[in-house]
């Protein structure tokens, strides 16, 4: 099994501007089907890890480890302070990496190897520890290690999604595919995690078995596809032979791009919504509307998302991406109003129907963000004269993890202030006061109405439409030729020579193949 890189003609030759009023031509597909599949499947980590943390980590800390909900949420936020440094720094480092394997893939490889030990700390069986302070410190340190490893993987992988091909249409399609894999992973991991925790709380599963399943099983599941990504994919967006000097000001440079600022806000809205709803839905099913099965709720959400993917694949080459993003949002808001006020003690199947309607708008928004992200990186390269996709990706991952932490923090303290009664390790589940039940319902409702309403407004003002994106690709070819850029996987080799100088016998390899 082998794969080699070939520079597209677009990598080396300047382009002629498209005539006014015409549609710019793209460079055409550059990836084999096998490479597309390998790259897309790598996002089982992104989808699965985020889903398991959002759905079960707070519950794990409160009902298995035995921390009060407010304290549990606070430990997650404390560990995220490091993320404010970690993710942008990782972006700067990967942008300046030059190796024969490219800029991103060596980091993905290293991070993949560290995932199992990071998960070993994250899900450590410390529920029977006597010292509450020892539990808190262990959780914080374990989370610090986890977020560091996750950044080593997520930032370069997110950057690679913008550089896996230079053709805008192929890039959009492969990103839809990878987000389909992320969704599939999110659902599968959520279902398995729910089953494991339920078996544990019912006494059918020992703590040792649960622990081994969480860190060894899931750690391997996340790591192996990433190792394949590191080995069998390629970076095709040309880069400067010599990286710019290290400068922390690069951290804020993405925010100088108007399209990135708007996209970041559009990313925050559905991300926080999903995190809060998935965190609260377990409490909703246990206490607010008993009888609702979270496994079915999550499964319906995933099925709707997966069914929509072929539709999105067809639309993404024909319709402006922001239109796809916002069209279904009103449906999601209306569905959540009905879910939040659904009466307890009645039949529960209508909740599942409402969950499907809720998923339509939210899933489209969540998927389209990462399809739009490479376009924003292109916009940034035109404006800044360098492709700092790592810095852009680092900020996006930072925003995502900080939003997730703040969501967990907020849910934890809402439960605390509304009187939620948490069971200590080994105790039976406790009845909840009316104030806690309304806290659960209103948390979901207010989150969706406010954040998704804001997302709808922001998306309508997004300016990178299809025609603009295609023109960007033409402008980039011309700009890269003027800057004398090279393929990332050749940059380390070229860096030993003066610009334009090649070793004897150097030539362009064949097209990628597996």
CSV table of C-alpha atoms in Angstrom, one decimal:
chain,number,residue,atom,x,y,z
A,1,UNK,CA,0.0,0.0,0.0
A,2,UNK,CA,1.6,3.3,-1.1
A,3,UNK,CA,0.7,6.8,-1.8
A,4,UNK,CA,2.6,9.6,-3.4
A,5,UNK,CA,1.9,13.3,-4.0
A,6,UNK,CA,1.6,15.1,-7.2
A,7,UNK,CA,1.5,18.8,-7.4
A,8,UNK,CA,-1.5,20.1,-9.3
A,9,UNK,CA,-0.8,22.4,-12.2
A,10,UNK,CA,-2.4,25.0,-10.1
A,11,UNK,CA,0.5,24.6,-7.6
A,12,UNK,CA,3.0,26.0,-10.0
A,13,UNK,CA,1.5,28.1,-12.7
A,14,UNK,CA,-0.2,31.5,-12.5
A,15,UNK,CA,-3.8,31.7,-13.6
A,16,UNK,CA,-5.6,34.1,-15.8
A,17,UNK,CA,-8.3,36.0,-14.1
A,18,UNK,CA,-11.8,35.0,-15.0
A,19,UNK,CA,-13.6,37.3,-17.4
A,20,UNK,CA,-16.1,39.6,-15.7
A,21,UNK,CA,-19.5,37.9,-15.1
A,22,UNK,CA,-18.1,34.4,-15.8
A,23,UNK,CA,-17.9,31.5,-13.4
A,24,UNK,CA,-14.2,30.7,-12.4
A,25,UNK,CA,-13.1,27.2,-13.2
A,26,UNK,CA,-11.7,25.0,-10.5
A,27,UNK,CA,-8.6,22.8,-10.7
A,28,UNK,CA,-10.5,19.5,-10.7
A,29,UNK,CA,-10.5,16.5,-8.3
A,30,UNK,CA,-7.1,15.5,-6.9
A,31,UNK,CA,-7.9,12.8,-4.4
A,32,UNK,CA,-8.5,9.1,-4.9
A,33,UNK,CA,-11.6,7.5,-3.4
A,34,UNK,CA,-9.4,5.6,-0.9
A,35,UNK,CA,-7.7,8.8,0.3
A,36,UNK,CA,-11.1,10.5,0.7
A,37,UNK,CA,-12.3,7.6,2.8
A,38,UNK,CA,-9.2,7.5,5.0
A,39,UNK,CA,-9.3,11.2,5.7
A,40,UNK,CA,-13.0,11.3,6.4
A,41,UNK,CA,-12.8,8.3,8.8
A,42,UNK,CA,-10.2,10.2,10.8
A,43,UNK,CA,-12.9,12.4,12.2
A,44,UNK,CA,-14.3,9.6,14.3
A,45,UNK,CA,-12.2,11.1,17.0
A,46,UNK,CA,-13.6,14.6,16.6
A,47,UNK,CA,-17.2,13.4,16.6
A,48,UNK,CA,-16.9,10.6,19.1
A,49,UNK,CA,-14.7,12.3,21.8
A,50,UNK,CA,-16.8,15.5,21.7
A,51,UNK,CA,-20.0,13.6,22.0
A,52,UNK,CA,-19.0,11.4,24.9
A,53,UNK,CA,-17.7,14.4,26.8
A,54,UNK,CA,-20.8,16.5,26.1
A,55,UNK,CA,-23.2,13.7,26.9
A,56,UNK,CA,-21.7,11.8,29.8
A,57,UNK,CA,-18.7,13.6,31.3
A,58,UNK,CA,-20.7,15.8,33.7
A,59,UNK,CA,-22.9,12.9,34.6
A,60,UNK,CA,-19.8,10.8,35.2
A,61,UNK,CA,-18.3,13.4,37.5
A,62,UNK,CA,-21.5,13.9,39.5
A,63,UNK,CA,-23.1,10.5,39.7
A,64,UNK,CA,-20.1,8.2,39.4
A,65,UNK,CA,-17.1,10.1,40.8
A,66,UNK,CA,-19.4,11.8,43.3
A,67,UNK,CA,-18.6,15.6,42.8
A,68,UNK,CA,-21.3,18.2,43.4
A,69,UNK,CA,-22.5,19.5,40.0
A,70,UNK,CA,-21.2,23.0,40.5
A,71,UNK,CA,-17.8,21.8,41.5
A,72,UNK,CA,-17.8,19.3,38.7
A,73,UNK,CA,-18.5,22.0,36.1
A,74,UNK,CA,-15.9,24.3,37.7
A,75,UNK,CA,-13.1,21.7,37.4
A,76,UNK,CA,-13.7,21.5,33.6
A,77,UNK,CA,-13.5,25.3,33.3
A,78,UNK,CA,-10.3,25.5,35.3
A,79,UNK,CA,-8.6,23.0,32.9
A,80,UNK,CA,-9.8,25.0,29.9
A,81,UNK,CA,-7.6,28.0,31.0
A,82,UNK,CA,-4.7,26.1,29.5
A,83,UNK,CA,-6.6,25.8,26.3
A,84,UNK,CA,-6.5,29.5,25.8
A,85,UNK,CA,-2.7,29.0,25.3
A,86,UNK,CA,-2.6,25.5,24.1
A,87,UNK,CA,-4.8,25.5,20.9
A,88,UNK,CA,-3.5,28.8,19.3
A,89,UNK,CA,0.1,27.8,20.2
A,90,UNK,CA,-0.4,24.4,18.4
A,91,UNK,CA,-1.7,26.3,15.4
A,92,UNK,CA,1.3,28.5,15.2
A,93,UNK,CA,3.6,25.5,15.6
A,94,UNK,CA,2.0,23.4,12.9
A,95,UNK,CA,2.0,26.4,10.5
A,96,UNK,CA,5.8,26.6,10.9
A,97,UNK,CA,6.5,22.9,10.8
A,98,UNK,CA,8.4,21.8,7.7
A,99,UNK,CA,9.0,18.0,7.2
A,100,UNK,CA,9.1,15.5,4.4
A,101,UNK,CA,5.7,14.4,5.7
A,102,UNK,CA,4.2,17.9,5.5
A,103,UNK,CA,3.2,20.3,8.2
A,104,UNK,CA,0.2,18.5,9.8
A,105,UNK,CA,0.6,14.8,9.6
A,106,UNK,CA,3.5,14.3,12.0
A,107,UNK,CA,1.5,16.0,14.8
A,108,UNK,CA,-1.5,13.9,14.0
A,109,UNK,CA,0.6,10.7,14.3
A,110,UNK,CA,2.1,11.7,17.6
A,111,UNK,CA,-1.2,12.8,19.1
A,112,UNK,CA,-2.9,9.5,18.0
A,113,UNK,CA,-0.3,7.5,20.0
A,114,UNK,CA,-1.0,9.6,23.1
A,115,UNK,CA,-4.8,9.3,23.0
A,116,UNK,CA,-5.2,6.0,24.9
A,117,UNK,CA,-3.2,7.2,28.0
A,118,UNK,CA,-5.0,10.5,27.9
A,119,UNK,CA,-8.3,8.7,28.1
A,120,UNK,CA,-7.0,6.5,30.9
A,121,UNK,CA,-6.7,9.6,33.1
A,122,UNK,CA,-9.9,11.2,31.9
A,123,UNK,CA,-12.1,8.3,32.9
A,124,UNK,CA,-10.1,7.1,35.9
A,125,UNK,CA,-12.1,5.1,38.6
A,126,UNK,CA,-11.7,7.5,41.5
A,127,UNK,CA,-15.3,7.4,42.8
A,128,UNK,CA,-14.3,5.6,46.1
A,129,UNK,CA,-11.6,8.0,47.0
A,130,UNK,CA,-12.3,9.6,50.4
A,131,UNK,CA,-10.7,13.0,49.8
A,132,UNK,CA,-12.9,15.4,47.8
A,133,UNK,CA,-9.9,17.7,47.2
A,134,UNK,CA,-7.8,14.8,45.8
A,135,UNK,CA,-10.6,14.0,43.4
A,136,UNK,CA,-10.8,17.6,42.2
A,137,UNK,CA,-7.1,17.9,41.6
A,138,UNK,CA,-6.9,14.6,39.8
A,139,UNK,CA,-9.8,15.6,37.5
A,140,UNK,CA,-8.2,18.9,36.7
A,141,UNK,CA,-4.8,17.4,35.9
A,142,UNK,CA,-6.3,14.6,33.9
A,143,UNK,CA,-8.3,17.1,31.9
A,144,UNK,CA,-5.2,19.2,31.3
A,145,UNK,CA,-3.4,16.2,29.8
A,146,UNK,CA,-6.4,15.3,27.7
A,147,UNK,CA,-6.9,18.7,26.3
A,148,UNK,CA,-3.2,18.9,25.4
A,149,UNK,CA,-3.3,15.7,23.5
A,150,UNK,CA,-6.7,16.5,21.8
A,151,UNK,CA,-5.1,19.8,20.6
A,152,UNK,CA,-2.1,18.0,19.1
A,153,UNK,CA,-4.6,16.0,17.0
A,154,UNK,CA,-7.5,18.4,16.4
A,155,UNK,CA,-5.7,21.5,15.3
A,156,UNK,CA,-3.6,19.9,12.6
A,157,UNK,CA,-6.5,17.7,11.5
A,158,UNK,CA,-8.7,20.8,11.2
A,159,UNK,CA,-6.0,22.5,9.2
A,160,UNK,CA,-5.6,19.5,6.9
A,161,UNK,CA,-9.3,19.7,6.1
A,162,UNK,CA,-8.5,23.0,4.3
A,163,UNK,CA,-5.4,21.7,2.5
A,164,UNK,CA,-6.3,18.1,1.5
A,165,UNK,CA,-7.2,19.4,-2.0
A,166,UNK,CA,-7.0,22.8,-3.7
A,167,UNK,CA,-10.3,22.3,-5.6
A,168,UNK,CA,-13.1,24.1,-3.7
A,169,UNK,CA,-15.9,21.7,-4.8
A,170,UNK,CA,-13.9,18.5,-3.9
A,171,UNK,CA,-12.9,20.1,-0.6
A,172,UNK,CA,-16.5,20.8,0.2
A,173,UNK,CA,-17.6,17.3,-0.6
A,174,UNK,CA,-14.8,15.6,1.4
A,175,UNK,CA,-15.6,17.8,4.4
A,176,UNK,CA,-19.2,16.8,4.2
A,177,UNK,CA,-18.1,13.1,4.1
A,178,UNK,CA,-15.8,13.6,7.1
A,179,UNK,CA,-18.5,15.3,9.1
A,180,UNK,CA,-20.8,12.3,8.2
A,181,UNK,CA,-18.1,10.0,9.8
A,182,UNK,CA,-18.0,12.4,12.8
A,183,UNK,CA,-21.7,12.1,13.2
A,184,UNK,CA,-21.7,8.4,12.9
A,185,UNK,CA,-19.0,8.2,15.5
A,186,UNK,CA,-20.8,10.6,17.8
A,187,UNK,CA,-23.9,8.5,17.8
A,188,UNK,CA,-22.1,5.2,18.1
A,189,UNK,CA,-20.0,6.4,21.0
A,190,UNK,CA,-23.0,8.0,22.7
A,191,UNK,CA,-25.0,4.8,22.5
A,192,UNK,CA,-22.2,2.6,23.7
A,193,UNK,CA,-21.3,5.0,26.5
A,194,UNK,CA,-24.9,5.1,27.6
A,195,UNK,CA,-25.1,1.3,27.6
A,196,UNK,CA,-21.9,1.0,29.6
A,197,UNK,CA,-22.9,3.5,32.2
A,198,UNK,CA,-26.4,2.1,32.6
A,199,UNK,CA,-25.0,-1.4,33.0
A,200,UNK,CA,-22.6,-0.1,35.6
A,201,UNK,CA,-25.2,1.8,37.6
A,202,UNK,CA,-27.5,-1.2,37.5
A,203,UNK,CA,-24.7,-3.4,38.9
A,204,UNK,CA,-24.2,-5.5,35.7
A,205,UNK,CA,-20.7,-4.1,35.0
A,206,UNK,CA,-17.7,-3.8,37.3
A,207,UNK,CA,-15.8,-0.6,37.6
A,208,UNK,CA,-12.7,-2.2,36.2
A,209,UNK,CA,-14.6,-3.4,33.1
A,210,UNK,CA,-16.1,0.0,32.6
A,211,UNK,CA,-12.8,1.7,32.9
A,212,UNK,CA,-11.0,-0.6,30.5
A,213,UNK,CA,-13.9,-0.2,28.0
A,214,UNK,CA,-13.7,3.6,28.2
A,215,UNK,CA,-10.0,4.2,27.8
A,216,UNK,CA,-8.7,1.1,26.0
A,217,UNK,CA,-11.7,0.5,23.7
A,218,UNK,CA,-12.5,4.1,22.8
A,219,UNK,CA,-8.8,5.1,22.9
A,220,UNK,CA,-8.0,2.5,20.2
A,221,UNK,CA,-11.1,3.3,18.2
A,222,UNK,CA,-10.1,7.0,18.0
A,223,UNK,CA,-6.3,6.5,17.5
A,224,UNK,CA,-6.1,3.9,14.7
A,225,UNK,CA,-8.0,6.0,12.0
A,226,UNK,CA,-5.8,8.9,12.8
A,227,UNK,CA,-2.6,6.8,12.3
A,228,UNK,CA,-4.0,6.0,8.8
A,229,UNK,CA,-4.6,9.7,8.2
A,230,UNK,CA,-1.0,10.4,9.1
A,231,UNK,CA,0.3,7.7,6.8
A,232,UNK,CA,-2.0,7.8,3.7
A,233,UNK,CA,-3.2,11.3,3.1
A,234,UNK,CA,-1.4,14.4,1.7
A,235,UNK,CA,-1.3,18.2,2.0
A,236,UNK,CA,-1.8,19.9,-1.3
A,237,UNK,CA,-2.2,23.6,-0.6
A,238,UNK,CA,1.3,25.2,-1.4
A,239,UNK,CA,3.2,26.9,1.3
A,240,UNK,CA,6.2,29.2,1.5
A,241,UNK,CA,9.5,27.3,1.5
A,242,UNK,CA,10.6,29.1,4.7
A,243,UNK,CA,8.2,29.7,7.6
A,244,UNK,CA,7.8,33.2,9.0
A,245,UNK,CA,9.5,34.0,12.3
A,246,UNK,CA,7.7,32.8,15.4
A,247,UNK,CA,5.3,35.6,16.5
A,248,UNK,CA,2.6,35.3,19.1
A,249,UNK,CA,0.7,38.1,17.3
A,250,UNK,CA,-0.3,35.5,14.8
A,251,UNK,CA,-2.7,34.1,17.4
A,252,UNK,CA,-5.0,37.1,16.9
A,253,UNK,CA,-4.4,37.4,13.2
A,254,UNK,CA,-7.5,35.3,12.2
A,255,UNK,CA,-9.8,37.8,13.9
A,256,UNK,CA,-8.6,40.5,11.4
A,257,UNK,CA,-10.6,38.6,8.8
A,258,UNK,CA,-14.3,39.7,8.8
A,259,UNK,CA,-15.5,36.4,7.4
A,260,UNK,CA,-13.6,34.4,10.1
A,261,UNK,CA,-15.1,36.6,12.9
A,262,UNK,CA,-18.6,35.9,11.6
A,263,UNK,CA,-18.0,32.2,11.0
A,264,UNK,CA,-16.6,31.8,14.5
A,265,UNK,CA,-19.8,33.3,15.9
A,266,UNK,CA,-21.9,31.0,13.6
A,267,UNK,CA,-19.8,28.1,15.0
A,268,UNK,CA,-20.3,29.0,18.6
A,269,UNK,CA,-24.1,29.2,18.4
A,270,UNK,CA,-24.9,25.6,17.4
A,271,UNK,CA,-21.8,24.2,19.3
A,272,UNK,CA,-23.0,25.6,22.6
A,273,UNK,CA,-26.5,24.6,21.8
A,274,UNK,CA,-25.5,21.0,21.1
A,275,UNK,CA,-23.3,20.8,24.2
A,276,UNK,CA,-26.0,22.1,26.6
A,277,UNK,CA,-28.8,20.1,25.1
A,278,UNK,CA,-26.8,16.9,25.1
A,279,UNK,CA,-25.7,17.5,28.7
A,280,UNK,CA,-29.2,18.2,29.9
A,281,UNK,CA,-31.1,15.6,28.0
A,282,UNK,CA,-29.9,12.8,30.3
A,283,UNK,CA,-31.3,14.7,33.3
A,284,UNK,CA,-34.5,15.5,31.2
A,285,UNK,CA,-35.0,11.8,30.5
A,286,UNK,CA,-34.3,10.7,34.1
A,287,UNK,CA,-36.4,13.4,35.9
A,288,UNK,CA,-38.4,15.8,33.7
A,289,UNK,CA,-40.1,13.3,31.3
A,290,UNK,CA,-39.3,9.9,32.7
A,291,UNK,CA,-39.7,7.2,30.0
A,292,UNK,CA,-37.7,9.1,27.3
A,293,UNK,CA,-34.7,7.0,26.3
A,294,UNK,CA,-31.6,9.1,25.7
A,295,UNK,CA,-30.3,6.3,23.4
A,296,UNK,CA,-33.3,6.8,21.1
A,297,UNK,CA,-33.1,10.6,21.3
A,298,UNK,CA,-29.5,10.6,20.3
A,299,UNK,CA,-30.1,7.9,17.7
A,300,UNK,CA,-32.8,9.8,16.0
A,301,UNK,CA,-30.7,12.9,15.9
A,302,UNK,CA,-27.9,10.9,14.2
A,303,UNK,CA,-30.2,9.2,11.7
A,304,UNK,CA,-31.6,12.5,10.6
A,305,UNK,CA,-28.1,13.9,10.2
A,306,UNK,CA,-26.9,10.9,8.2
A,307,UNK,CA,-30.0,10.9,6.0
A,308,UNK,CA,-29.4,14.6,5.3
A,309,UNK,CA,-25.7,14.1,4.2
A,310,UNK,CA,-26.5,12.9,0.6
A,311,UNK,CA,-28.8,15.9,0.3
A,312,UNK,CA,-26.1,18.3,1.6
A,313,UNK,CA,-23.6,16.7,-0.8
A,314,UNK,CA,-25.9,17.6,-3.7
A,315,UNK,CA,-26.7,21.0,-2.5
A,316,UNK,CA,-23.2,22.1,-1.5
A,317,UNK,CA,-22.1,22.5,-5.2
A,318,UNK,CA,-25.3,24.3,-6.2
A,319,UNK,CA,-26.5,26.5,-3.3
A,320,UNK,CA,-24.7,29.1,-1.2
A,321,UNK,CA,-23.5,27.4,2.0
A,322,UNK,CA,-24.9,30.0,4.4
A,323,UNK,CA,-28.4,29.4,2.9
A,324,UNK,CA,-28.1,25.7,3.7
A,325,UNK,CA,-26.9,26.6,7.2
A,326,UNK,CA,-29.8,28.8,8.2
A,327,UNK,CA,-32.8,27.4,6.3
A,328,UNK,CA,-33.8,24.7,8.9
A,329,UNK,CA,-33.1,26.7,12.1
A,330,UNK,CA,-36.7,28.0,12.6
A,331,UNK,CA,-37.8,24.3,12.6
A,332,UNK,CA,-35.3,23.5,15.4
A,333,UNK,CA,-36.5,26.4,17.5
A,334,UNK,CA,-40.1,25.4,17.3
A,335,UNK,CA,-39.4,21.7,18.0
A,336,UNK,CA,-37.4,22.6,21.1
A,337,UNK,CA,-40.3,24.8,22.5
A,338,UNK,CA,-42.5,21.7,22.3
A,339,UNK,CA,-39.8,19.4,23.8
A,340,UNK,CA,-39.2,21.8,26.7
A,341,UNK,CA,-42.8,22.1,27.7
A,342,UNK,CA,-43.7,18.4,27.0
A,343,UNK,CA,-45.8,17.1,29.9
A,344,UNK,CA,-44.5,14.4,32.2
A,345,UNK,CA,-46.5,11.2,32.7
A,346,UNK,CA,-47.8,11.0,29.1
A,347,UNK,CA,-46.8,8.9,26.1
A,348,UNK,CA,-43.2,9.7,25.0
A,349,UNK,CA,-43.1,8.8,21.3
A,350,UNK,CA,-44.0,12.4,20.2
A,351,UNK,CA,-40.7,13.5,21.9
A,352,UNK,CA,-38.8,11.4,19.4
A,353,UNK,CA,-40.7,13.0,16.5
A,354,UNK,CA,-39.8,16.4,17.8
A,355,UNK,CA,-36.2,15.3,18.3
A,356,UNK,CA,-36.1,14.5,14.5
A,357,UNK,CA,-37.5,17.9,13.6
A,358,UNK,CA,-35.0,19.6,16.0
A,359,UNK,CA,-32.2,17.7,14.3
A,360,UNK,CA,-33.0,19.0,10.8
A,361,UNK,CA,-31.9,22.6,11.4
A,362,UNK,CA,-29.2,22.0,13.9
A,363,UNK,CA,-27.5,19.3,12.0
A,364,UNK,CA,-27.3,21.3,8.8
A,365,UNK,CA,-25.8,24.2,10.7
A,366,UNK,CA,-23.3,22.0,12.5
A,367,UNK,CA,-22.2,20.3,9.3
A,368,UNK,CA,-21.9,23.4,7.1
A,369,UNK,CA,-19.5,25.2,9.5
A,370,UNK,CA,-16.6,23.0,8.6
A,371,UNK,CA,-17.5,23.0,5.0
A,372,UNK,CA,-17.4,26.8,5.1
A,373,UNK,CA,-14.2,26.9,7.2
A,374,UNK,CA,-11.7,26.2,4.3
A,375,UNK,CA,-13.3,29.1,2.3
A,376,UNK,CA,-12.5,31.4,5.2
A,377,UNK,CA,-8.9,30.2,5.3
A,378,UNK,CA,-8.6,31.0,1.6
A,379,UNK,CA,-10.0,34.5,2.3
A,380,UNK,CA,-7.4,34.9,5.0
A,381,UNK,CA,-4.6,33.7,2.7
A,382,UNK,CA,-5.5,36.3,0.1
A,383,UNK,CA,-5.7,39.1,2.8
A,384,UNK,CA,-2.6,38.1,4.8
A,385,UNK,CA,-0.3,36.7,2.1
A,386,UNK,CA,0.3,33.4,3.9
A,387,UNK,CA,-1.7,30.3,4.6
A,388,UNK,CA,-1.9,30.1,8.4
A,389,UNK,CA,-4.5,27.4,8.5
A,390,UNK,CA,-3.1,26.1,11.7
A,391,UNK,CA,-3.7,29.5,13.5
A,392,UNK,CA,-7.2,29.6,12.1
A,393,UNK,CA,-7.8,25.9,13.1
A,394,UNK,CA,-6.3,26.6,16.6
A,395,UNK,CA,-8.7,29.4,17.2
A,396,UNK,CA,-11.6,27.3,16.0
A,397,UNK,CA,-10.7,24.4,18.3
A,398,UNK,CA,-10.1,26.8,21.2
A,399,UNK,CA,-13.5,28.3,20.7
A,400,UNK,CA,-15.1,24.9,20.5
A,401,UNK,CA,-13.4,23.6,23.7
A,402,UNK,CA,-14.0,26.8,25.6
A,403,UNK,CA,-17.6,26.8,24.6
A,404,UNK,CA,-17.9,23.1,25.7
A,405,UNK,CA,-16.4,23.9,29.0
A,406,UNK,CA,-18.6,27.0,29.6
A,407,UNK,CA,-21.6,24.9,28.7
A,408,UNK,CA,-20.7,22.2,31.2
A,409,UNK,CA,-20.0,24.9,33.8
A,410,UNK,CA,-23.3,26.7,33.1
A,411,UNK,CA,-25.3,23.5,33.3
A,412,UNK,CA,-23.6,22.4,36.5
A,413,UNK,CA,-24.4,25.6,38.2
A,414,UNK,CA,-28.0,25.9,36.9
A,415,UNK,CA,-28.5,22.4,38.4
A,416,UNK,CA,-26.9,23.6,41.6
A,417,UNK,CA,-28.9,26.8,42.0
A,418,UNK,CA,-32.2,25.1,41.1
A,419,UNK,CA,-31.7,22.5,43.8
A,420,UNK,CA,-30.7,19.4,41.9
A,421,UNK,CA,-30.1,16.5,44.3
A,422,UNK,CA,-27.0,14.5,43.3
A,423,UNK,CA,-26.6,10.9,44.5
A,424,UNK,CA,-23.3,10.0,46.0
A,425,UNK,CA,-21.2,7.1,44.8
A,426,UNK,CA,-23.2,3.9,45.3
A,427,UNK,CA,-26.4,5.6,46.4
A,428,UNK,CA,-29.8,5.2,44.7
A,429,UNK,CA,-31.1,8.0,42.4
A,430,UNK,CA,-32.9,10.8,44.3
A,431,UNK,CA,-36.2,12.5,43.6
A,432,UNK,CA,-35.8,16.1,42.3
A,433,UNK,CA,-37.6,19.2,43.4
A,434,UNK,CA,-39.9,21.1,41.1
A,435,UNK,CA,-37.4,23.9,40.8
A,436,UNK,CA,-34.7,21.5,39.4
A,437,UNK,CA,-37.2,20.1,36.9
A,438,UNK,CA,-38.0,23.6,35.6
A,439,UNK,CA,-34.3,24.4,35.5
A,440,UNK,CA,-33.7,21.4,33.3
A,441,UNK,CA,-36.5,22.3,30.9
A,442,UNK,CA,-35.8,26.1,30.7
A,443,UNK,CA,-32.1,25.5,30.2
A,444,UNK,CA,-32.7,23.7,27.0
A,445,UNK,CA,-35.4,26.1,25.8
A,446,UNK,CA,-33.6,29.4,26.4
A,447,UNK,CA,-30.3,28.0,24.9
A,448,UNK,CA,-31.9,27.0,21.7
A,449,UNK,CA,-34.1,30.1,21.2
A,450,UNK,CA,-31.4,32.6,21.9
A,451,UNK,CA,-28.4,30.9,20.3
A,452,UNK,CA,-30.0,29.5,17.2
A,453,UNK,CA,-31.9,32.7,16.7
A,454,UNK,CA,-28.6,34.5,16.7
A,455,UNK,CA,-27.1,31.9,14.3
A,456,UNK,CA,-29.9,32.5,11.8
A,457,UNK,CA,-29.3,36.2,11.9
A,458,UNK,CA,-25.5,35.9,11.5
A,459,UNK,CA,-25.8,33.4,8.6
A,460,UNK,CA,-27.9,35.7,6.6
A,461,UNK,CA,-25.1,38.3,6.5
A,462,UNK,CA,-22.3,35.8,5.5
A,463,UNK,CA,-20.7,37.1,2.3
A,464,UNK,CA,-18.6,34.2,1.0
A,465,UNK,CA,-21.1,32.9,-1.5
A,466,UNK,CA,-20.3,30.2,-4.2
A,467,UNK,CA,-19.2,32.7,-6.9
A,468,UNK,CA,-16.9,34.5,-4.4
A,469,UNK,CA,-15.3,31.1,-3.3
A,470,UNK,CA,-14.6,30.0,-6.9
A,471,UNK,CA,-13.0,33.4,-7.6
A,472,UNK,CA,-10.9,33.1,-4.5
A,473,UNK,CA,-9.4,29.8,-5.8
A,474,UNK,CA,-8.4,31.5,-9.0
A,475,UNK,CA,-6.9,34.5,-7.1
A,476,UNK,CA,-5.0,32.1,-4.9
A,477,UNK,CA,-3.3,30.3,-7.8
A,478,UNK,CA,-2.0,33.6,-9.1
A,479,UNK,CA,-0.9,34.8,-5.6
A,480,UNK,CA,0.9,31.5,-4.8
A,481,UNK,CA,2.9,31.6,-8.0
A,482,UNK,CA,4.0,35.1,-7.3
A,483,UNK,CA,5.1,34.1,-3.7
A,484,UNK,CA,7.1,31.0,-5.0
A,485,UNK,CA,5.3,28.4,-2.9
A,486,UNK,CA,5.9,24.7,-2.9
A,487,UNK,CA,4.0,21.6,-1.8
A,488,UNK,CA,4.1,21.1,2.0
A,489,UNK,CA,5.7,17.7,1.7
A,490,UNK,CA,8.5,19.2,-0.4
A,491,UNK,CA,9.1,22.3,1.7
A,492,UNK,CA,11.7,20.7,4.0
A,493,UNK,CA,13.7,19.5,1.0
A,494,UNK,CA,13.4,22.7,-0.9
A,495,UNK,CA,14.3,24.7,2.2
A,496,UNK,CA,17.9,23.5,1.8
A,497,UNK,CA,18.2,25.4,-1.6
A,498,UNK,CA,17.8,28.9,-2.8
A,499,UNK,CA,14.3,29.7,-4.3
A,500,UNK,CA,14.0,28.1,-7.7
A,501,UNK,CA,17.0,25.8,-7.2
A,502,UNK,CA,16.4,22.0,-7.4
A,503,UNK,CA,18.6,18.9,-6.9
A,504,UNK,CA,19.5,16.9,-9.9
A,505,UNK,CA,17.0,14.4,-10.8
A,506,UNK,CA,14.2,16.1,-8.8
A,507,UNK,CA,10.8,15.6,-10.5
A,508,UNK,CA,7.1,15.6,-9.7
A,509,UNK,CA,5.8,12.2,-8.5
A,510,UNK,CA,2.7,10.6,-9.9
A,511,UNK,CA,-0.9,11.2,-8.8
A,512,UNK,CA,-1.9,9.9,-5.3
A,513,UNK,CA,-2.7,6.2,-5.2
A,514,UNK,CA,-3.3,3.5,-2.6
